[in-house]
mmCIF file of C-alpha atoms in Angstrom:
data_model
loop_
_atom_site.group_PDB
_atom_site.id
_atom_site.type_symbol
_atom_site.label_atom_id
_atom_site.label_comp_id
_atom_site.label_asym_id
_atom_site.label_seq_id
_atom_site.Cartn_x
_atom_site.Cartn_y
_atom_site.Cartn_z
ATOM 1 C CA UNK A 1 -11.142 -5.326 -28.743
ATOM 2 C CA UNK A 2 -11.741 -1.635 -29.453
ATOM 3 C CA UNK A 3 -11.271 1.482 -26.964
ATOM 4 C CA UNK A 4 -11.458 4.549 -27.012
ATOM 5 C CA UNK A 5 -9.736 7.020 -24.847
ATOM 6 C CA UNK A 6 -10.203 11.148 -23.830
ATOM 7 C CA UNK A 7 -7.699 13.495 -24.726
ATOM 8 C CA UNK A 8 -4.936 13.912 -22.428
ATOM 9 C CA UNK A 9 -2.450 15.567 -25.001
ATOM 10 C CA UNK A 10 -4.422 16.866 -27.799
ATOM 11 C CA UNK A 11 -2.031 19.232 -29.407
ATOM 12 C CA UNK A 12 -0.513 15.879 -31.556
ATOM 13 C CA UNK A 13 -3.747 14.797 -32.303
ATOM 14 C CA UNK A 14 -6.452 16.679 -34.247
ATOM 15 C CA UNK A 15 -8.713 14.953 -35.328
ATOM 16 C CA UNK A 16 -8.988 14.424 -39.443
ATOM 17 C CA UNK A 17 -12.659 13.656 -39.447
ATOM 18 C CA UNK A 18 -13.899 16.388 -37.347
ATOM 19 C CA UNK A 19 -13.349 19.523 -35.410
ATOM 20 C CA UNK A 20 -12.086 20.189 -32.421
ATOM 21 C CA UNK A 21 -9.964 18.382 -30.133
ATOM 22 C CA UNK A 22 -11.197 14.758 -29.788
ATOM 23 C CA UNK A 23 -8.650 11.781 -29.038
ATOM 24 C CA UNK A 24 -9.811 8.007 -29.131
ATOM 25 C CA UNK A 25 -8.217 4.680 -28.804
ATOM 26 C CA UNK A 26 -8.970 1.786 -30.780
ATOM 27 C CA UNK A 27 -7.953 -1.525 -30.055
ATOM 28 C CA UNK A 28 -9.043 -4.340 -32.045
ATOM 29 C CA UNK A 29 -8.984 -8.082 -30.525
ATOM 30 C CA UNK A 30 -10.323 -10.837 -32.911
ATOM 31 C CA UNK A 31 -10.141 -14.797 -30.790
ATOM 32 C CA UNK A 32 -10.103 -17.791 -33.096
ATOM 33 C CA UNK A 33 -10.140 -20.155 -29.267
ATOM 34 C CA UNK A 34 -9.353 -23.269 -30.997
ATOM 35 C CA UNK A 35 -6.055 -21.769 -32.523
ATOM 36 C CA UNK A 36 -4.662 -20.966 -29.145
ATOM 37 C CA UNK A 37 -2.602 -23.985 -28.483
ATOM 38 C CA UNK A 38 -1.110 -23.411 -31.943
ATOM 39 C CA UNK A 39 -0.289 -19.812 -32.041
ATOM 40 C CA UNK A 40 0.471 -19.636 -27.862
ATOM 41 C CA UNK A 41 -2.990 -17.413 -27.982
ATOM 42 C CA UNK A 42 -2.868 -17.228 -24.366
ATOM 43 C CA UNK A 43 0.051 -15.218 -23.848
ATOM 44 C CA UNK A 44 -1.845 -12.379 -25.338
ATOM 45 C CA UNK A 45 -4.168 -12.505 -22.704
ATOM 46 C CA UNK A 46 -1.394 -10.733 -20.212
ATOM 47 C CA UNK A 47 -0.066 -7.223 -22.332
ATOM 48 C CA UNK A 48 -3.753 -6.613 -22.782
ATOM 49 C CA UNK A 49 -5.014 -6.407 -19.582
ATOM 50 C CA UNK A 50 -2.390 -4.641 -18.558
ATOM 51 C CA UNK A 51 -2.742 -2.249 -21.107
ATOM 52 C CA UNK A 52 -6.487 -2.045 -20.365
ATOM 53 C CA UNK A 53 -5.476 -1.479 -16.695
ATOM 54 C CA UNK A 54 -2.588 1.228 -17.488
ATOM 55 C CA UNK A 55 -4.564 3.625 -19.851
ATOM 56 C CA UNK A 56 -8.235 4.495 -19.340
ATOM 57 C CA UNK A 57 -10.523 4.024 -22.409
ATOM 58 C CA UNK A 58 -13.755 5.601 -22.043
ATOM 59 C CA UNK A 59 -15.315 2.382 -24.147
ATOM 60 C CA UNK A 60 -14.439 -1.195 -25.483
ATOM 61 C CA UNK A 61 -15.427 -3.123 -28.331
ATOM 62 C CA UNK A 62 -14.584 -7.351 -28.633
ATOM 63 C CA UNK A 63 -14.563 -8.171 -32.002
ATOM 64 C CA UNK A 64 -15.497 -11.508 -32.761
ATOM 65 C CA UNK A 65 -15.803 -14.610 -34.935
ATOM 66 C CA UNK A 66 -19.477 -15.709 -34.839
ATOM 67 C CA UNK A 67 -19.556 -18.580 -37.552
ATOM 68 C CA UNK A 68 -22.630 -20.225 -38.348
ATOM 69 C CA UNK A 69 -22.580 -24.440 -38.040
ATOM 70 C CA UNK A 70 -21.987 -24.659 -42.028
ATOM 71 C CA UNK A 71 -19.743 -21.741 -42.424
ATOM 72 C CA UNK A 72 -17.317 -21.646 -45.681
ATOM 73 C CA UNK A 73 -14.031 -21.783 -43.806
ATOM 74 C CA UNK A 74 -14.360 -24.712 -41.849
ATOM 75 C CA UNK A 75 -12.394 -28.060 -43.888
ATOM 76 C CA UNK A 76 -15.040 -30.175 -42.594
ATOM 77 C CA UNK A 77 -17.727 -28.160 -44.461
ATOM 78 C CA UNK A 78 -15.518 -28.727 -47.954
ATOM 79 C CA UNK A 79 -17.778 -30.491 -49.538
ATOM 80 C CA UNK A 80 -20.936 -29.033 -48.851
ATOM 81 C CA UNK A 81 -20.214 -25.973 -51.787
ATOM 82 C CA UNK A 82 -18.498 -26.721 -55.381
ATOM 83 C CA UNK A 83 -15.193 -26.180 -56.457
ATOM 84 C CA UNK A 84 -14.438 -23.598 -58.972
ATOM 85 C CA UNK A 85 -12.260 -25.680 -62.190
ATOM 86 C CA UNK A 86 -9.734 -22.941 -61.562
ATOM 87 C CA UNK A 87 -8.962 -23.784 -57.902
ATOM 88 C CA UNK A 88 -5.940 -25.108 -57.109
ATOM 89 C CA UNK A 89 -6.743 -28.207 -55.007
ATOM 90 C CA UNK A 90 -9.689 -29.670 -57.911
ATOM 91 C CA UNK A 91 -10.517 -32.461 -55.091
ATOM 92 C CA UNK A 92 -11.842 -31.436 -52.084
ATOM 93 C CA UNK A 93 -10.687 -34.770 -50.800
ATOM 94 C CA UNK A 94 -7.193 -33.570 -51.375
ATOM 95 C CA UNK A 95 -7.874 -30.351 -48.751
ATOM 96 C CA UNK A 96 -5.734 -30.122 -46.048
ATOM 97 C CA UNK A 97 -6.036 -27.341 -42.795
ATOM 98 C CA UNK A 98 -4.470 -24.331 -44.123
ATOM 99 C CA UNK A 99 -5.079 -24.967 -47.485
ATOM 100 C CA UNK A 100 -6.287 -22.637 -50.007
ATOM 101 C CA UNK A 101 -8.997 -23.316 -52.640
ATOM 102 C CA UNK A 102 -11.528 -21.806 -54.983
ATOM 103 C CA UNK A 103 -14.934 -21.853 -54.234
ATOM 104 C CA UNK A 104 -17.656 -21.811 -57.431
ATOM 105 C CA UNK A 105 -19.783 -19.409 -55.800
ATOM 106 C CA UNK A 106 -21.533 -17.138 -57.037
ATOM 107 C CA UNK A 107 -19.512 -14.776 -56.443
ATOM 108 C CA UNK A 108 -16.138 -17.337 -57.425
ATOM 109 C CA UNK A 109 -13.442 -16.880 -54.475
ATOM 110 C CA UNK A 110 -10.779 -18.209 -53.073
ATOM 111 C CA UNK A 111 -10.548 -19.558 -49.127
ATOM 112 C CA UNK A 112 -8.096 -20.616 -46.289
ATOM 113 C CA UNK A 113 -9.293 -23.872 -45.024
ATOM 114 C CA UNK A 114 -9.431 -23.674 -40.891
ATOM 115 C CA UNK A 115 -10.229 -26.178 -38.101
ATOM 116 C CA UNK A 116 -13.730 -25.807 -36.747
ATOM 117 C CA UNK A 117 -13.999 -22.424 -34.843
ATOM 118 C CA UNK A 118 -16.032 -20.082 -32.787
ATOM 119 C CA UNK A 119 -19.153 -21.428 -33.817
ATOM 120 C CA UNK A 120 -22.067 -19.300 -32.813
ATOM 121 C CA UNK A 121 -23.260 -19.885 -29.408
ATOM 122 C CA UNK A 122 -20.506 -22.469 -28.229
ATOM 123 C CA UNK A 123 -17.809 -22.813 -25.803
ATOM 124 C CA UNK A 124 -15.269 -21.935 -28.652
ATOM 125 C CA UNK A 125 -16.733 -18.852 -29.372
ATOM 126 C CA UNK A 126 -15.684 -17.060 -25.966
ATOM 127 C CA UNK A 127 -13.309 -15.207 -25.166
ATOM 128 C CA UNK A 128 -10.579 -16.007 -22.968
ATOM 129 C CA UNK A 129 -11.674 -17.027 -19.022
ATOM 130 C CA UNK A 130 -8.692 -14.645 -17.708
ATOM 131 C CA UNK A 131 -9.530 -11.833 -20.299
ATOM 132 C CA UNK A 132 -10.482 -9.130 -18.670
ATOM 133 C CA UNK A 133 -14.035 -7.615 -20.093
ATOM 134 C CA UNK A 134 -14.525 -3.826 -19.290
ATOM 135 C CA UNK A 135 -18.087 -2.975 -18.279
ATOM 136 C CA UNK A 136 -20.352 -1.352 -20.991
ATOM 137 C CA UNK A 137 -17.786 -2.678 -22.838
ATOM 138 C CA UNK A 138 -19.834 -3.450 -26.744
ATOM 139 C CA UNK A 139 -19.243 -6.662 -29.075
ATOM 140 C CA UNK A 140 -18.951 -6.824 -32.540
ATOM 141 C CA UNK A 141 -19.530 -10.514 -34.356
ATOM 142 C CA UNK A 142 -18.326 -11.042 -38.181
ATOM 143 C CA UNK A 143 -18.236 -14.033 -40.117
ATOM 144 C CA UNK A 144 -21.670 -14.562 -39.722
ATOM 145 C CA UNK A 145 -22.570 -15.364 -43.061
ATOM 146 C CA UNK A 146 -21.941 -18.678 -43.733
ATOM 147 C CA UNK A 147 -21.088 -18.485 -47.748
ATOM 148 C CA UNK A 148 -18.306 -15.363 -46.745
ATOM 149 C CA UNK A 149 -15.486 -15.609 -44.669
ATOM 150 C CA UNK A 150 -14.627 -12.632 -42.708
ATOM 151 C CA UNK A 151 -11.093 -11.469 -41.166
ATOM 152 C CA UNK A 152 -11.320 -7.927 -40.694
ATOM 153 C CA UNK A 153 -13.345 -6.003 -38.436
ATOM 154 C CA UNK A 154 -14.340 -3.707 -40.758
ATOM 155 C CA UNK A 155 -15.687 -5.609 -43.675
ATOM 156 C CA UNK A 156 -15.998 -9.611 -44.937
ATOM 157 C CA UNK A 157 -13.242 -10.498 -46.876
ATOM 158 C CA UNK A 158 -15.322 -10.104 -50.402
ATOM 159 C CA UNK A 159 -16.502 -5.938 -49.019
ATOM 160 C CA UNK A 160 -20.051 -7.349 -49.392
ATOM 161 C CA UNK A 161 -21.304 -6.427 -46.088
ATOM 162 C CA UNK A 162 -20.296 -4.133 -43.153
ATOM 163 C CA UNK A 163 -20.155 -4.860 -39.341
ATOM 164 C CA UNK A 164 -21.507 -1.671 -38.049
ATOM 165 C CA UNK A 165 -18.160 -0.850 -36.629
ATOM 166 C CA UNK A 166 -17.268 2.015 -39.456
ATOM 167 C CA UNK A 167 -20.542 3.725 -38.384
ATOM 168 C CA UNK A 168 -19.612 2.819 -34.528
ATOM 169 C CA UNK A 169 -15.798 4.672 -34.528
ATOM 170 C CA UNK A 170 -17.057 7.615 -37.085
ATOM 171 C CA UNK A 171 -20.141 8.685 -34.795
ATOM 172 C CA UNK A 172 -17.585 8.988 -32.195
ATOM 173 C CA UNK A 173 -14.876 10.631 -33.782
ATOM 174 C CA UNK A 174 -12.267 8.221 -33.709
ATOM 175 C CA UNK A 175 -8.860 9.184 -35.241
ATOM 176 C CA UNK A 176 -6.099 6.677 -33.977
ATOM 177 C CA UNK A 177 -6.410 2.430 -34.029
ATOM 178 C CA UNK A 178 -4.482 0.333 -31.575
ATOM 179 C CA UNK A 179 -4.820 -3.159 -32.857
ATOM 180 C CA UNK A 180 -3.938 -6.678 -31.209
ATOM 181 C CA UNK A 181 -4.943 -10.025 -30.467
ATOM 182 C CA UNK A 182 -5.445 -13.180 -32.566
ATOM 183 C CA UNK A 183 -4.368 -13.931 -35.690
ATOM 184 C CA UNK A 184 -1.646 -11.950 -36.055
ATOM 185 C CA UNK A 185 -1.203 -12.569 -39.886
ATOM 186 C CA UNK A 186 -5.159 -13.084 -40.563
ATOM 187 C CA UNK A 187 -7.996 -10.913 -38.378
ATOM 188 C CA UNK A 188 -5.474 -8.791 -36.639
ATOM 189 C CA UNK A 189 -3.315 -7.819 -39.778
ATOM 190 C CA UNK A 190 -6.680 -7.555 -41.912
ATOM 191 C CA UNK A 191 -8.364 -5.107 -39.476
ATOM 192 C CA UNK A 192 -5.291 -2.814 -38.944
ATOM 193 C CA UNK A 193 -4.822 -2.872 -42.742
ATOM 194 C CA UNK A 194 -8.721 -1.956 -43.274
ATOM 195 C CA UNK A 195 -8.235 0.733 -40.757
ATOM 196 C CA UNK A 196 -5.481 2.286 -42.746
ATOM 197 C CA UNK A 197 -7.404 2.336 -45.897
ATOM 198 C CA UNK A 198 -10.502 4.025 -43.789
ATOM 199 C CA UNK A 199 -7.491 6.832 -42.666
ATOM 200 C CA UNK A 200 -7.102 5.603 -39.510
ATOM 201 C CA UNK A 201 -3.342 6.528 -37.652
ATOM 202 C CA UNK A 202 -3.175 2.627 -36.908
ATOM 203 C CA UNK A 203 -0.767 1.037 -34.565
ATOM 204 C CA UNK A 204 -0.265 -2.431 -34.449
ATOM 205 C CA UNK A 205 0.639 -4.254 -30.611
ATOM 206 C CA UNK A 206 2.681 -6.761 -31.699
ATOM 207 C CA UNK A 207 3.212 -8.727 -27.868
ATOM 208 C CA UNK A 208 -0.055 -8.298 -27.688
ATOM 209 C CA UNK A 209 -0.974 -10.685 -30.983
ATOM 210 C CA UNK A 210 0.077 -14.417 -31.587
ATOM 211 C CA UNK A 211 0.220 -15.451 -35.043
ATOM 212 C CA UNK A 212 0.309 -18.631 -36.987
ATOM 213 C CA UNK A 213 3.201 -18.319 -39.341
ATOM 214 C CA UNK A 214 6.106 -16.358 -39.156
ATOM 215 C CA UNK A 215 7.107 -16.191 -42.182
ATOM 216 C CA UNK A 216 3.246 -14.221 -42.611
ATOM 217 C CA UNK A 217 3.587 -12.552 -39.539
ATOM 218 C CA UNK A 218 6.679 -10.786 -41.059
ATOM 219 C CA UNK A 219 4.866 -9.812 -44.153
ATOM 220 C CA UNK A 220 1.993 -8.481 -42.239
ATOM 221 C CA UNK A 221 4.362 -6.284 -40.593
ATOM 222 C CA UNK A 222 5.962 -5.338 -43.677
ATOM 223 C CA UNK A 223 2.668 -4.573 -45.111
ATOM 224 C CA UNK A 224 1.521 -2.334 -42.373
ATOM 225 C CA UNK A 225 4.805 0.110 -43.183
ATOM 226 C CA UNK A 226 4.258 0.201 -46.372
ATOM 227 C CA UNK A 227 1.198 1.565 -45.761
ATOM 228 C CA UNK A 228 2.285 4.044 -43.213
ATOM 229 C CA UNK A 229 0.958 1.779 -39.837
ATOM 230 C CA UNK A 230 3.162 1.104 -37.064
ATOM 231 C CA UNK A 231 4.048 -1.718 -34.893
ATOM 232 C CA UNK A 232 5.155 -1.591 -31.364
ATOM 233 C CA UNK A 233 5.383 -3.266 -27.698
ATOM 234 C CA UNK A 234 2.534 -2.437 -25.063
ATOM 235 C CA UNK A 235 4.709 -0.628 -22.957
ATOM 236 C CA UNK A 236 4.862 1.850 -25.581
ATOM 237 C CA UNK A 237 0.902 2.359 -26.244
ATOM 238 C CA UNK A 238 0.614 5.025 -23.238
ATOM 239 C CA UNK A 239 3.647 7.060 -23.907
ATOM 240 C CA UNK A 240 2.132 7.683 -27.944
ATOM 241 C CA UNK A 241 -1.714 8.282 -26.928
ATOM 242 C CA UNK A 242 -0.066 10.738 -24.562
ATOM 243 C CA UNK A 243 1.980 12.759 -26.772
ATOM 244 C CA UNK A 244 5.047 11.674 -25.584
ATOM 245 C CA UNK A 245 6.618 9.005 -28.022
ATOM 246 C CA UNK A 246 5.270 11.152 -31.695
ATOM 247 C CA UNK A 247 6.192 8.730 -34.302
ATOM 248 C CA UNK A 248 6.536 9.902 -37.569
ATOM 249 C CA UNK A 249 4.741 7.963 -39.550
ATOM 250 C CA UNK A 250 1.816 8.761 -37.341
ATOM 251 C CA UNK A 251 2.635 12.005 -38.363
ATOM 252 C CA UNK A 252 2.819 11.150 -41.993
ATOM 253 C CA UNK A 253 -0.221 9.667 -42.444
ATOM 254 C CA UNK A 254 -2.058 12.540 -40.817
ATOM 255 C CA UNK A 255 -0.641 14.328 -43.275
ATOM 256 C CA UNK A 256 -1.429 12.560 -46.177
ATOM 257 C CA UNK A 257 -5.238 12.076 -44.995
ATOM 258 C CA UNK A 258 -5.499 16.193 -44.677
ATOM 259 C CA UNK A 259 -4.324 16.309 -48.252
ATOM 260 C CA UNK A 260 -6.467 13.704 -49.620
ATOM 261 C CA UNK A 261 -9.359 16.168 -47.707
ATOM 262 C CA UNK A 262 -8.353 19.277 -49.263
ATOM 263 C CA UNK A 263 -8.559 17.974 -52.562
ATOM 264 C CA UNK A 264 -12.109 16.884 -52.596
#
């Protein structure tokens, strides 16, 4: 789920992209419905309305999984595409959920094997009953091609293909992401990472994401600091869009994006 929000204390907050004085909000919300029972999906469903009641976004975007009937990441489809001889798992009779295995392609790559999810059109592919949808909120689908998974977003997993949603926070002048949601350690780790490598200030709501292991939930986290993102709770989101809580590395990786723009 994306927003974006008006200034309210722009002084900690110029934007990197363009002139002036702009603030926005992004948060990012990717729903894989048949993981819920596994990664306690619903409790997610709480912090984020409350956070969508507590700070007012001027827009909304729900990003979701829109997978075609044969798509590449579903087990059951394993042995509708050939293996690559380098893959790990040589028999797709062998696959198990979770797995990961080497498609022939073209182009070769490698895949997590899921359960059957959000399939386009289908009860699985909602969101959440109780999740609250904000009016002229906008939607953005991915993993619509069936022969490329897609995590982030941003992009699919192979870069082959955008969702529109670069173009989308750009033409508005977006500077800071707030992401959260479902998977913790798949869509919601690959779109904050994405948005760090598009020079995005990216915050990651971490009671406001379930994950499925987390042992990868750790290293998604450790991955985001590395890169200069930060996690935090939901009662912390208003004080930091405000100008309140200014978090260094926030402050760091503005920094680093205005020298990486002086230098072209």
């Amino acid at each position: 789920m994306l927003g974006e929000m008006g200034s309210q204390d722009c002084s900690s907050h110029r934007s990197t992209r363009r002139g002036g004085c702009t603030k926005r909000l992004y948060l990012g919300l990717t729903v894989h419905f048949q993981l819920l029972r596994e990664t306690n999906g619903e409790e997610v469903v709480e912090p984020i309305n409350r956070l969508l009641d507590s700070v007012e976004f001027k827009s909304v975007y729900y990003t979701l999984d829109w997978h075609p009937e044969n798509h590449i990441s579903f087990l059951d489809n394993i042995n509708q595409r050939k293996l690559h001889f380098s893959s790990k798992i040589p028999n797709p009779d062998d696959a198990k959920l979770y797995d990961t295995v080497t498609f022939e392609g073209p182009p070769v790559m490698e895949q997590t094997l899921w359960p059957r999810h959000c399939v386009q059109n289908s009860w699985g592919a909602k969101m959440h009953a109780n999740l609250k949808i904000i009016e002229g909120s906008r939607f953005i689908y991915k993993g619509t091609n069936p022969n490329v998974d897609s995590y982030s977003a941003f992009w699919d997993n192979l870069k082959l293909s955008e969702t529109g949603l670069i173009n989308e926070l750009e033409s508005t002048g977006v500077t800071d992401c707030y992401v959260c949601g479902l998977a913790y350690n798949v869509c919601v780790g690959a779109t904050a990472l994405h948005a760090l490598e598009l020079g995005y200030r990216t915050v990651l709501i971490n009671d406001a994401s379930r994950g499925i292991s987390l042992e990868d939930i750790q290293a998604t986290k450790e991955k985001l600091s590395a890169n200069h993102g930060v996690v935090i709770h939901s009662d912390q989101v208003k004080d930091i869009v405000q100008g309140r809580d200014r978090r260094p590395e926030l402050g760091l990786k503005l920094a680093l994006e205005i020298r990486k723009q002086v230098k072209r």
